[in-house]
Short mmCIF file of C-alpha atoms in Angstrom, two decimals:
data_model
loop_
_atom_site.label_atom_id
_atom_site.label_comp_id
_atom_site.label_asym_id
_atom_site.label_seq_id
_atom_site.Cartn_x
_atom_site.Cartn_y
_atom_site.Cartn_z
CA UNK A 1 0.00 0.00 0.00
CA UNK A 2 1.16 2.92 -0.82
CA UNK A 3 -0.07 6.73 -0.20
CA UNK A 4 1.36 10.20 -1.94
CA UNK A 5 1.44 13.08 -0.14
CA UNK A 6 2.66 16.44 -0.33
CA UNK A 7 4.44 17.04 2.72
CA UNK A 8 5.42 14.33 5.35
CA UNK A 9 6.03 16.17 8.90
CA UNK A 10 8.36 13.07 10.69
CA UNK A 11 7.47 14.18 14.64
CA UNK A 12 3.53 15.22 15.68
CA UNK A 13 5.40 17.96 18.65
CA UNK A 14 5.73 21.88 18.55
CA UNK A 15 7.70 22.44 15.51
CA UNK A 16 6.17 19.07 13.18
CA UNK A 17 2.28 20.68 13.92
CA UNK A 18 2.84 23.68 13.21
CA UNK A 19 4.37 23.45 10.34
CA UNK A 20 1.60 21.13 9.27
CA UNK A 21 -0.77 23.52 9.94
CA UNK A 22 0.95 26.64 8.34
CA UNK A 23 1.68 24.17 4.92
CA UNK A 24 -1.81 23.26 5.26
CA UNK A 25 -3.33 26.56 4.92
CA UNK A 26 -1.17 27.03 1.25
CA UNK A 27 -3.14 23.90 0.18
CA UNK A 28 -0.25 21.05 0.77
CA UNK A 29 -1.57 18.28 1.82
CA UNK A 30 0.03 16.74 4.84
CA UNK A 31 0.89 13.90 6.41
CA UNK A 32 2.13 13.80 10.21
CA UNK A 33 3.97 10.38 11.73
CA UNK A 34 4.34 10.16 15.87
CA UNK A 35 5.91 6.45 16.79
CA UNK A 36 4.35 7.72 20.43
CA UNK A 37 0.72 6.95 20.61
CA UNK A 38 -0.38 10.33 21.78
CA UNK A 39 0.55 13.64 19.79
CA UNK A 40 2.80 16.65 21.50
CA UNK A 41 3.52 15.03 24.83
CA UNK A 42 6.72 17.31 25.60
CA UNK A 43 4.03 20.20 24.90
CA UNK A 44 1.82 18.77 27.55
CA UNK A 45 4.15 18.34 30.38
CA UNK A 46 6.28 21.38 29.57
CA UNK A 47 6.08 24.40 32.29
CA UNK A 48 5.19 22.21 35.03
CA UNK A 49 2.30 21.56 32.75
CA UNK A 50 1.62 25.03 32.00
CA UNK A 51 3.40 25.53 28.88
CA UNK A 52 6.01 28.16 28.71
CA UNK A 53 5.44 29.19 24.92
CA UNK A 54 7.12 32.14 24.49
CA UNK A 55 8.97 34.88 25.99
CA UNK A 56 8.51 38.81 25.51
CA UNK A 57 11.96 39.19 24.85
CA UNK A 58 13.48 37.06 22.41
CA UNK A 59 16.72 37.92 20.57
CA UNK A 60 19.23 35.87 18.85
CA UNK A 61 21.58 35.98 22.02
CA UNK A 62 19.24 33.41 23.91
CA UNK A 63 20.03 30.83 21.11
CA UNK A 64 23.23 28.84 21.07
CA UNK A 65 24.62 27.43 17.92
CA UNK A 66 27.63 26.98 16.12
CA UNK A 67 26.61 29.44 13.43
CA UNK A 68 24.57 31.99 15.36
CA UNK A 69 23.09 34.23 13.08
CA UNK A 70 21.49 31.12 11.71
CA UNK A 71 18.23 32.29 13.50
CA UNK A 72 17.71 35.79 12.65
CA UNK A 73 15.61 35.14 9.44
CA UNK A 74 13.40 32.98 10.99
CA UNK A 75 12.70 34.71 14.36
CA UNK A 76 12.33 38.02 12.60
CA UNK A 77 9.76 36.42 10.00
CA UNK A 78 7.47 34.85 12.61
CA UNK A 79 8.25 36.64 15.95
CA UNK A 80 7.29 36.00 19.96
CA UNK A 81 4.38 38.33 18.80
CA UNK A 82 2.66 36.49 16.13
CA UNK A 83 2.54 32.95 18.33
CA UNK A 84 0.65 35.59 20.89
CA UNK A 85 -1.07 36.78 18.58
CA UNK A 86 -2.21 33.43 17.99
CA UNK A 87 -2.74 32.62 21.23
CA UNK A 88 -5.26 35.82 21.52
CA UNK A 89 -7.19 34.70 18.83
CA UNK A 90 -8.08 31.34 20.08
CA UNK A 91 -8.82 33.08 23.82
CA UNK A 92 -6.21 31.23 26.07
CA UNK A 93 -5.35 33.02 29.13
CA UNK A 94 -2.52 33.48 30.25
CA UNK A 95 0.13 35.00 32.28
CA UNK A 96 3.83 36.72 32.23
CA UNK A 97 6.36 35.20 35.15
CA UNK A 98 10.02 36.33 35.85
CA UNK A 99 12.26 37.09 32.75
CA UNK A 100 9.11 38.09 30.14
CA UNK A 101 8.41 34.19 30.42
CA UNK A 102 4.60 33.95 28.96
CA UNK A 103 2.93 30.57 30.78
CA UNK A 104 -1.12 29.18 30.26
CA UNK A 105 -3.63 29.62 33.25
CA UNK A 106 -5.17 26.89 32.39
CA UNK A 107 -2.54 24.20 31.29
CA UNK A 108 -0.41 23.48 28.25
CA UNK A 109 -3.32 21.50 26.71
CA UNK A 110 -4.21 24.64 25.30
CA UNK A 111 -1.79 25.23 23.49
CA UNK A 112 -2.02 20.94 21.83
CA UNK A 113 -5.53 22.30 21.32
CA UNK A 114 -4.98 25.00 19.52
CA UNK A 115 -2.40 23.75 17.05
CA UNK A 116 -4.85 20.71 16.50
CA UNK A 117 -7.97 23.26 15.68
CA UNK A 118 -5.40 24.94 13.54
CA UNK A 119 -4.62 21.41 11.71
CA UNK A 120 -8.15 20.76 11.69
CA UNK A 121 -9.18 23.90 9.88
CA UNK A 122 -8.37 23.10 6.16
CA UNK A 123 -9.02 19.30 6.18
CA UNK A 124 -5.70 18.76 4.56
CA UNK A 125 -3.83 17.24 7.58
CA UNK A 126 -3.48 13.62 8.53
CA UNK A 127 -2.24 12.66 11.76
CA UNK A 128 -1.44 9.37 12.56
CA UNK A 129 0.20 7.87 15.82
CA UNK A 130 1.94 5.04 16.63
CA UNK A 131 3.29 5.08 13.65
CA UNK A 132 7.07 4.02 13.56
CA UNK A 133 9.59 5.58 10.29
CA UNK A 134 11.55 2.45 9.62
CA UNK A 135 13.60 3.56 6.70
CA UNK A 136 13.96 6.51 4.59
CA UNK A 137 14.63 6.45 1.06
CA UNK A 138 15.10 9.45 -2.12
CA UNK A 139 13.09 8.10 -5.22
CA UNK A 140 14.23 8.70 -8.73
CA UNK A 141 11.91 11.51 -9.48
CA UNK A 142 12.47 13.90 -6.56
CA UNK A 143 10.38 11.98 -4.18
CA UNK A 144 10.70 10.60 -0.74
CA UNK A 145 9.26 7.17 0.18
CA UNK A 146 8.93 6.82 3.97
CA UNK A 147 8.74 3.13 4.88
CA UNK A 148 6.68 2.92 8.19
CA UNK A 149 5.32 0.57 10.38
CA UNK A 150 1.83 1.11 9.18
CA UNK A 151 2.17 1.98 5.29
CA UNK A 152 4.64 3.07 2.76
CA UNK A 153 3.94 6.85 2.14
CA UNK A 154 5.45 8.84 -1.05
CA UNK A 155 5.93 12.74 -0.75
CA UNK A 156 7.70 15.82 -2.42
CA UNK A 157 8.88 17.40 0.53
CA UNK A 158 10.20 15.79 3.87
CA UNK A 159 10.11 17.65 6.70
CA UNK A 160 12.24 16.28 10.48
CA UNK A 161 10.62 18.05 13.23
CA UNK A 162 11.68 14.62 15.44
CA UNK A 163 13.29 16.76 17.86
CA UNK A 164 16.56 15.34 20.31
CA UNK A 165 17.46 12.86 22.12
CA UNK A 166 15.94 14.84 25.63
CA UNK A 167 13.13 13.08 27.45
CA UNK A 168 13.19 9.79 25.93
CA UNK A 169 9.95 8.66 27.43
CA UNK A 170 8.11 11.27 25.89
CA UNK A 171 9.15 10.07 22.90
CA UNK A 172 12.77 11.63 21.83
CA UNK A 173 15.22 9.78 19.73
CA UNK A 174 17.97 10.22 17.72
CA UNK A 175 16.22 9.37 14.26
CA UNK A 176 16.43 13.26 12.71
CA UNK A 177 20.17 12.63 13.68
CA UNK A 178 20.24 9.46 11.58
CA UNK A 179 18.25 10.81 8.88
CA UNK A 180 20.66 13.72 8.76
CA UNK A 181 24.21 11.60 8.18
CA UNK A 182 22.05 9.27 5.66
CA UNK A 183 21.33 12.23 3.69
CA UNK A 184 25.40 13.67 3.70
CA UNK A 185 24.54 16.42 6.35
CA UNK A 186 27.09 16.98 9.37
CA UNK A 187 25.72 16.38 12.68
CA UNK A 188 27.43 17.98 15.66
CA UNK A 189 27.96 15.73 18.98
CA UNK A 190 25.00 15.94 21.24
CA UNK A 191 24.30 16.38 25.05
CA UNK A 192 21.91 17.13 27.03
CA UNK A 193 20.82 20.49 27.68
CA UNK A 194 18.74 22.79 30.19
CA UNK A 195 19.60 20.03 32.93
CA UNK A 196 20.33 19.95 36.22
CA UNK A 197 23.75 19.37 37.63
CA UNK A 198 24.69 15.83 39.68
CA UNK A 199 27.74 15.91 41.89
CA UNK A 200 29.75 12.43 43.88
CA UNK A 201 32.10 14.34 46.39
CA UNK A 202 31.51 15.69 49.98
CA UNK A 203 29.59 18.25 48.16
CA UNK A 204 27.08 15.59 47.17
CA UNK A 205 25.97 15.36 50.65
CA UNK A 206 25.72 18.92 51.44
CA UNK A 207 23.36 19.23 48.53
CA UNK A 208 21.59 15.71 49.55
CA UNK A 209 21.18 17.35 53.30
CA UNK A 210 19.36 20.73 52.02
CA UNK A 211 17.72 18.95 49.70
CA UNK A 212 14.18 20.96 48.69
CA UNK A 213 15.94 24.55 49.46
CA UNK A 214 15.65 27.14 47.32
CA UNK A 215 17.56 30.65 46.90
CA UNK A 216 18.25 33.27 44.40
CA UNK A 217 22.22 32.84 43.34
CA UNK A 218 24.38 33.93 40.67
CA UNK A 219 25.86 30.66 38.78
CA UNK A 220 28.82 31.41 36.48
CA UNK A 221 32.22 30.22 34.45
CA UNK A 222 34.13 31.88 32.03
CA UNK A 223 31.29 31.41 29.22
CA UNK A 224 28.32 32.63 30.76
CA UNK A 225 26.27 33.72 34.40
CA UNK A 226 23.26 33.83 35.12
CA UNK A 227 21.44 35.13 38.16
CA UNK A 228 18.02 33.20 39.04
CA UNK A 229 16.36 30.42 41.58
CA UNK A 230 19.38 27.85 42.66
CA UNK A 231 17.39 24.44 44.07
CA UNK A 232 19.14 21.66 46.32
CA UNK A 233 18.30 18.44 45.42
CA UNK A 234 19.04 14.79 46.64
CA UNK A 235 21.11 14.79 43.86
CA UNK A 236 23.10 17.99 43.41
CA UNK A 237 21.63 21.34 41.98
CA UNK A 238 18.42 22.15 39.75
CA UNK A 239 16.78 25.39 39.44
CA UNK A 240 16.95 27.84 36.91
CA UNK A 241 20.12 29.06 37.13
CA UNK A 242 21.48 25.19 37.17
CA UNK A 243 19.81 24.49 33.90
CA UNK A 244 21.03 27.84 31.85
CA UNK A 245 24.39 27.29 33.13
CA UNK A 246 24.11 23.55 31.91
CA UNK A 247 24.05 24.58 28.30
CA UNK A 248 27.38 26.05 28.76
CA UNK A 249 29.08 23.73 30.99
CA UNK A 250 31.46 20.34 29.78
CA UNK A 251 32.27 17.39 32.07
CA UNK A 252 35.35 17.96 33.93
CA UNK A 253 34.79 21.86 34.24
CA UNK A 254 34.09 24.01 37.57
CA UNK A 255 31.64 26.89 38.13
CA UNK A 256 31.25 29.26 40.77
CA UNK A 257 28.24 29.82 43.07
CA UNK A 258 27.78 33.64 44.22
CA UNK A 259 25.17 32.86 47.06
CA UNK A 260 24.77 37.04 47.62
CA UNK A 261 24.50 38.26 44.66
CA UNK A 262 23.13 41.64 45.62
CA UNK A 263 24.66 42.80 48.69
CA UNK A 264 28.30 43.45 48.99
CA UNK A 265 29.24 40.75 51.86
CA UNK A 266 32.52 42.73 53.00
CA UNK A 267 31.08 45.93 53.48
CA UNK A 268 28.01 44.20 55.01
CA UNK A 269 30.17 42.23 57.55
CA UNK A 270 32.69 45.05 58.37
CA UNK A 271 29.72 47.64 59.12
CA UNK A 272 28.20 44.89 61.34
CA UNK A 273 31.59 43.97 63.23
CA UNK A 274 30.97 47.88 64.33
CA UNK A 275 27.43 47.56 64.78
CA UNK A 276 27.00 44.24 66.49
CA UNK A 277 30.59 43.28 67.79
CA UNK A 278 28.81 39.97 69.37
CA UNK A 279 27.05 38.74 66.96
CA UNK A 280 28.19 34.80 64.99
CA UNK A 281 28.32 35.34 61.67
CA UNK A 282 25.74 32.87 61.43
CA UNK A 283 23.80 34.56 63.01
CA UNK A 284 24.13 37.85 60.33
CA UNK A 285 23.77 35.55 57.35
CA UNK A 286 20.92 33.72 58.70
CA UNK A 287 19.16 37.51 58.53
CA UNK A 288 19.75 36.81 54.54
CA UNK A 289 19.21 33.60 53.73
CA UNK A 290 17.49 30.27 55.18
CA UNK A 291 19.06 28.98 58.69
CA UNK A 292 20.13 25.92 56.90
CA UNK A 293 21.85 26.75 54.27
CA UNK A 294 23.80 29.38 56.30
CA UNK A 295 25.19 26.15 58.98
CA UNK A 296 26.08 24.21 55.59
CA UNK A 297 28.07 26.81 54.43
CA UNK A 298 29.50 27.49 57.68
CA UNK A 299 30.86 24.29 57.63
CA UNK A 300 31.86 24.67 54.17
CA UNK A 301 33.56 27.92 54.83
CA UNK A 302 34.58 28.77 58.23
CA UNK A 303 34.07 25.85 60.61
CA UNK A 304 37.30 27.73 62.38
CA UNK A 305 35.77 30.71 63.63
CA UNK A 306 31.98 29.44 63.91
CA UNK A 307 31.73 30.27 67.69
CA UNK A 308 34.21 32.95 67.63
CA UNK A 309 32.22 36.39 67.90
CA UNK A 310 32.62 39.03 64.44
CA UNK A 311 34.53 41.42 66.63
CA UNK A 312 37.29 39.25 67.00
CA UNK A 313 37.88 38.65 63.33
CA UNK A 314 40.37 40.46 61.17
CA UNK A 315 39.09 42.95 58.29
CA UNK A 316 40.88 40.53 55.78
CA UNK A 317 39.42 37.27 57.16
CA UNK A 318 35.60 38.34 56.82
CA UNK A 319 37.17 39.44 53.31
CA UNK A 320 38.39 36.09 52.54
CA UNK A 321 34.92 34.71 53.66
CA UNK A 322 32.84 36.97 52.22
CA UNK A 323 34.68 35.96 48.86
CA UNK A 324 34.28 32.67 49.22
CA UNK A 325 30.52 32.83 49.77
CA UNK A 326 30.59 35.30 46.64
CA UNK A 327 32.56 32.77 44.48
CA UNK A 328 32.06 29.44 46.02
CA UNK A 329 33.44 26.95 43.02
CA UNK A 330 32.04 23.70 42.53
CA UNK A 331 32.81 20.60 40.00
CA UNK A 332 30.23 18.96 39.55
CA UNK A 333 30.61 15.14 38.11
CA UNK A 334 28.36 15.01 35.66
CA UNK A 335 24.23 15.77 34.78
CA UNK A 336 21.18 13.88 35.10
CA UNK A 337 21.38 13.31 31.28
CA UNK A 338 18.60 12.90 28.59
CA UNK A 339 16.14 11.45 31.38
CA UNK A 340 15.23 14.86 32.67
CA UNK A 341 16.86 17.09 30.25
CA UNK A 342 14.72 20.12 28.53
CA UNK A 343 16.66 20.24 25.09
CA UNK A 344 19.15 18.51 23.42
CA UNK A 345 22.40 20.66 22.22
CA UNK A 346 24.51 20.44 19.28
CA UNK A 347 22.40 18.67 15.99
CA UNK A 348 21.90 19.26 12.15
CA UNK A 349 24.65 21.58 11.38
CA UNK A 350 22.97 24.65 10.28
CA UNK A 351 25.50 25.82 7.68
CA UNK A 352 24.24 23.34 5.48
CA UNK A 353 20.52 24.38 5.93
CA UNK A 354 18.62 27.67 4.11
CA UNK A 355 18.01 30.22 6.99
CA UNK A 356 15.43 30.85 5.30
CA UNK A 357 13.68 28.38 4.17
CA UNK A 358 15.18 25.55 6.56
CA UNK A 359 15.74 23.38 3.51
CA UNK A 360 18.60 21.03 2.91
CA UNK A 361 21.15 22.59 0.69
CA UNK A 362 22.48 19.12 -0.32
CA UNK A 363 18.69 17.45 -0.83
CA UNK A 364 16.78 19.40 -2.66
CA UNK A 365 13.01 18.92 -0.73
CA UNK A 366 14.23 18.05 2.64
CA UNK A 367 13.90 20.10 5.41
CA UNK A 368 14.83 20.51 9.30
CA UNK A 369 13.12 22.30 11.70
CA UNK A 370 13.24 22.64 15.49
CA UNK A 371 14.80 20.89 18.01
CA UNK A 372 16.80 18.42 15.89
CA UNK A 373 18.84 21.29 14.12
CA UNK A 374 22.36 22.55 16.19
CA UNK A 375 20.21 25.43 17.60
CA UNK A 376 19.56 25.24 21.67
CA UNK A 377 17.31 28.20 23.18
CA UNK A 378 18.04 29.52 27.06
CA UNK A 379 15.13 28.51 29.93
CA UNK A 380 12.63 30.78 29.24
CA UNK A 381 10.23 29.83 26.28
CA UNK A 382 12.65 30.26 23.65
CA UNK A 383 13.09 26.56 22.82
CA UNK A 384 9.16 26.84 21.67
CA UNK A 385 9.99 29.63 19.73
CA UNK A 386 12.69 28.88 17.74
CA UNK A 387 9.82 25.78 17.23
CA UNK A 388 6.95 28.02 15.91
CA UNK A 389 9.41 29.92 13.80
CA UNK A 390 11.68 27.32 12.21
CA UNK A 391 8.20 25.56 11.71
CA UNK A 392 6.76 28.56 9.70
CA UNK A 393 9.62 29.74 7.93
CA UNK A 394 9.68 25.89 6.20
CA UNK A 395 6.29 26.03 6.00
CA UNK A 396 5.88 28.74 3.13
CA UNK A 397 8.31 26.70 1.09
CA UNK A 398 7.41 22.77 1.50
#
């Protein structure tokens, strides 16, 4: 059996249905393959399940790639604005967090919903589900034959929106990859991305110990720092900042926590030594941050004077300490890897795809678009948005 097409979309998540529906609406008829049996599960359980699908603020600088201006065509074609524009039209509330992140009230099903109804609206898509691409092969006369478990489907244009190798149980895999080499395109190394950070040394046990406490921090290396939530876990550290600071961190490399990032610790301890001669410096740092934390780092930091009043230290030693607690460095020993990861990083090399039209420039008719291509968006609803535009730039040209 076998069924023609014009577009196959390989991958029914954020970038494969919208692009669907954008070809759609130029009269393509489309066919969409998920081997999961349910359609955009990374959609549903992204945001805590509230779907963080765009940001206010997007600009090429929160995308990391080997060939960064590779995203300027696409973002400035189909910007943050027209996905809420979108968003407005169909009526879904919702509301702006921290950082210009834009989240649902009512839960990311409303945003599967509304890229359904948009699939819907023309009667040109097909969706089908558990539906598993076995092999991939280029026909004679400029078509694609896409052997699956279900059917052999023909098409003119081929479109991998199968995203990374992040979340596997939601249905990631490293297919688009595969497809990629098959097809003569470079692939850079992958690794998991927007993760948080697993440690094995005495540090390990501090973080295991605070486990579930949360504070605002400054993460940072020689590449990049960011300043946002820092969250102890049995494991090591998650949070915000941990998972920005993933994207730009290699096994085997330190970082440095900054646990005060907006006071200025050795002015604050030297006026207090004046103020409060007495006083632990426990005691002072508990006034800033949770109890807990404070004894951890105390033990961390400056088990040698924990009982010995602020009066009695030197100028330079509260220096030294307030440095420490300003720059604390840590190695971690690895991540948690693709099982909780956000994003995958590195992928399709982009200097071998249009900008604009995210078509092959070695295939003539196949196209990448999303996740799968060596383009990696910061925390913050960018990842969906280089999704919706990658999606629509290809769109207008499948």
């Amino acid at each position: 059996m076998s069924m023609h097409y014009d577009v196959i979309v390989l991958g029914a998540g954020a970038s494969g249905l919208m692009l669907a529906a954008q070809a759609a609406r130029r009269g393509r008829k489309v066919l969409v393959v998920e081997k999961a049996n349910k359609v955009g599960k990374k959609i549903l359980m992204s945001g805590g399940g509230k779907c963080n699908f765009t940001n206010l603020y997007v600009e090429p600088e929160n995308f990391i790639s080997h060939n960064p201006h590779f995203v300027i065509s696409a973002l400035s074609r189909y910007s943050n604005w027209d996905f809420i524009g979108l968003v407005c039209d169909y009526g879904i509330a919702y509301e702006e967090r921290k950082h210009g992140q834009l989240f649902t009230l009512n839960g990311s099903k409303d945003i599967l919903n509304m890229l359904l109804a948009e699939c819907d609206k023309t009667k040109q898509v097909n969706i089908k589900t558990d539906c598993e691409v076995k092999a991939v092969k280029q026909l004679d006369h400029q078509l694609f034959e896409v052997q699956s478990t279900l059917a052999t489907f023909t098409c003119e244009s081929l479109v991998i929106a199968s995203g990374g190798l992040s979340i596997p149980t939601l249905g990631g895999s490293g297919i688009g990859y595969d497809l990629a080499k098959q097809f003569g395109h470079q692939v850079f190394s992958t690794r998991a991305g927007l993760v948080p950070f697993t440690f094995s040394d005495q540090f390990k046990e501090v973080t295991t110990r605070l486990s579930g406490n949360a504070l605002e921090v400054t993460l940072s290396n020689d590449k990049n720092s960011f300043t946002e939530a820092l969250l102890f876990t049995h494991r090591g550290l998650s949070g915000p900042s941990s998972l920005q600071l993933s994207n730009y961190w290699q096994t085997g490399e330190s970082f440095q926590i900054n646990f005060f990032p907006t006071q200025d610790l050795a002015d604050y301890l030297k006026q207090k030594k004046q103020q409060q001669p007495k006083v632990l410096l426990r005691t002072l740092l508990s006034e800033l941050t949770t109890k807990s934390i404070v004894l951890e780092l105390q033990q961390l930091i400056w088990p040698h004077y924990a009982e010995i009043a602020i009066a009695q230290l030197s100028d330079s030693t509260l220096e030294q300490i307030a440095a420490q607690l300003h720059g604390f460095v840590v190695k971690p020993s690895g991540t948690e890897g693709y099982r909780t990861a956000e994003v995958t990083l590195g992928g399709v090399d982009t200097a071998e795809i249009s900008s604009k039209t995210m078509q092959s420039q070695k295939v003539k008719g196949l196209y990448f678009i999303g996740e799968v291509l060596d383009v990696t968006g910061h925390l913050g609803g960018y990842n969906f948005q280089w999704a919706w535009s990658s999606a629509y730039a290809a769109a207008q040209y499948v």
